[in-house]
Amino acid sequence: MKLKHIYLLLMIIGSLVPLFYLVKFVMNNGPDIELLIEQLFVNDISTFFGLDVIISALVTIVFILFESKRLNMKSGIYSLFGMLIGVSFCLPLFLYLREVHRSKKL
């Protein structure tokens, strides 16, 4: 299996698993952003995970911006729209696009 196919698989998993729980939350509570944030930081362990994801998102954005520029990869910037789904979708999407870009350069 090629690396780009692994990234595609991780992208699918990284979108479906988190979105399942987001949809479940919205079905039970409606689009209540205040409640979502309240529950995200309800205790120490949920705060740990919440802040870890937020910081990982910032690191991913910086990485994508600089790596896209370094490789002169215009499609890389578009992968940032994947952040609307989540870090677990956005990062594998960028890594997939980077592999495609690199294979064209060879």
GROMACS .gro file of C-alpha atoms in nm:
model
  106
    1MET     CA    1   0.000   0.000   0.000
    2LYS     CA    2   0.136   0.341  -0.093
    3LEU     CA    3   0.173   0.618   0.162
    4LYS     CA    4  -0.083   0.838  -0.014
    5HIS     CA    5  -0.340   0.558   0.022
    6ILE     CA    6  -0.269   0.535   0.394
    7TYR     CA    7  -0.327   0.911   0.419
    8LEU     CA    8  -0.659   0.871   0.234
    9LEU     CA    9  -0.766   0.599   0.476
   10LEU     CA   10  -0.667   0.813   0.776
   11MET     CA   11  -0.853   1.107   0.623
   12ILE     CA   12  -1.172   0.901   0.598
   13ILE     CA   13  -1.138   0.770   0.953
   14GLY     CA   14  -1.042   1.120   1.074
   15SER     CA   15  -1.363   1.262   0.935
   16LEU     CA   16  -1.618   0.989   1.009
   17VAL     CA   17  -1.529   0.910   1.370
   18PRO     CA   18  -1.531   1.267   1.511
   19LEU     CA   19  -1.830   1.371   1.297
   20PHE     CA   20  -2.031   1.077   1.431
   21TYR     CA   21  -2.004   1.222   1.781
   22LEU     CA   22  -2.063   1.579   1.668
   23VAL     CA   23  -2.382   1.474   1.486
   24LYS     CA   24  -2.489   1.277   1.794
   25PHE     CA   25  -2.433   1.587   2.012
   26VAL     CA   26  -2.631   1.810   1.774
   27MET     CA   27  -2.915   1.556   1.750
   28ASN     CA   28  -2.942   1.548   2.130
   29ASN     CA   29  -2.880   1.917   2.206
   30GLY     CA   30  -2.925   2.114   1.887
   31PRO     CA   31  -2.648   2.343   1.765
   32ASP     CA   32  -2.579   2.472   2.116
   33ILE     CA   33  -2.223   2.612   2.094
   34GLU     CA   34  -2.229   2.733   2.455
   35LEU     CA   35  -2.312   2.381   2.580
   36LEU     CA   36  -2.049   2.229   2.352
   37ILE     CA   37  -1.777   2.453   2.496
   38GLU     CA   38  -1.905   2.397   2.850
   39GLN     CA   39  -1.890   2.018   2.807
   40LEU     CA   40  -1.552   2.038   2.634
   41PHE     CA   41  -1.398   2.194   2.946
   42VAL     CA   42  -1.613   2.022   3.211
   43ASN     CA   43  -1.321   1.850   3.389
   44ASP     CA   44  -0.944   1.818   3.379
   45ILE     CA   45  -0.927   1.529   3.134
   46SER     CA   46  -1.174   1.679   2.887
   47THR     CA   47  -0.984   2.010   2.915
   48PHE     CA   48  -0.662   1.821   2.840
   49PHE     CA   49  -0.811   1.670   2.524
   50GLY     CA   50  -0.980   1.993   2.418
   51LEU     CA   51  -0.664   2.200   2.454
   52ASP     CA   52  -0.456   1.928   2.288
   53VAL     CA   53  -0.680   1.941   1.980
   54ILE     CA   54  -0.682   2.322   1.973
   55ILE     CA   55  -0.302   2.340   1.997
   56SER     CA   56  -0.266   2.060   1.740
   57ALA     CA   57  -0.489   2.261   1.506
   58LEU     CA   58  -0.264   2.566   1.542
   59VAL     CA   59   0.049   2.356   1.481
   60THR     CA   60  -0.116   2.196   1.176
   61ILE     CA   61  -0.208   2.536   1.030
   62VAL     CA   62   0.148   2.667   1.072
   63PHE     CA   63   0.292   2.345   0.926
   64ILE     CA   64   0.060   2.355   0.623
   65LEU     CA   65   0.133   2.722   0.552
   66PHE     CA   66   0.511   2.685   0.571
   67GLU     CA   67   0.533   2.345   0.401
   68SER     CA   68   0.305   2.461   0.117
   69LYS     CA   69   0.526   2.764   0.063
   70ARG     CA   70   0.848   2.561   0.088
   71LEU     CA   71   0.727   2.311  -0.173
   72ASN     CA   72   0.556   2.577  -0.388
   73MET     CA   73   0.240   2.374  -0.339
   74LYS     CA   74  -0.067   2.583  -0.417
   75SER     CA   75  -0.315   2.304  -0.338
   76GLY     CA   76  -0.182   2.280   0.019
   77ILE     CA   77  -0.355   2.597   0.130
   78TYR     CA   78  -0.692   2.455   0.024
   79SER     CA   79  -0.649   2.170   0.269
   80LEU     CA   80  -0.696   2.425   0.549
   81PHE     CA   81  -1.068   2.417   0.464
   82GLY     CA   82  -1.051   2.063   0.604
   83MET     CA   83  -1.010   2.223   0.946
   84LEU     CA   84  -1.386   2.288   0.930
   85ILE     CA   85  -1.422   1.912   0.976
   86GLY     CA   86  -1.129   1.879   1.214
   87VAL     CA   87  -0.757   1.832   1.259
   88SER     CA   88  -0.790   1.456   1.212
   89PHE     CA   89  -0.924   1.522   0.860
   90CYS     CA   90  -0.720   1.829   0.767
   91LEU     CA   91  -0.372   1.691   0.840
   92PRO     CA   92  -0.409   1.363   0.645
   93LEU     CA   93  -0.571   1.561   0.360
   94PHE     CA   94  -0.267   1.789   0.342
   95LEU     CA   95  -0.026   1.495   0.368
   96TYR     CA   96  -0.212   1.321   0.084
   97LEU     CA   97  -0.196   1.634  -0.133
   98ARG     CA   98   0.173   1.670  -0.051
   99GLU     CA   99   0.242   1.312  -0.164
  100VAL     CA  100   0.055   1.376  -0.489
  101HIS     CA  101   0.250   1.700  -0.539
  102ARG     CA  102   0.583   1.530  -0.469
  103SER     CA  103   0.507   1.243  -0.709
  104LYS     CA  104   0.444   1.496  -0.989
  105LYS     CA  105   0.786   1.651  -0.925
  106LEU     CA  106   0.969   1.318  -0.971
   0.00000   0.00000   0.00000
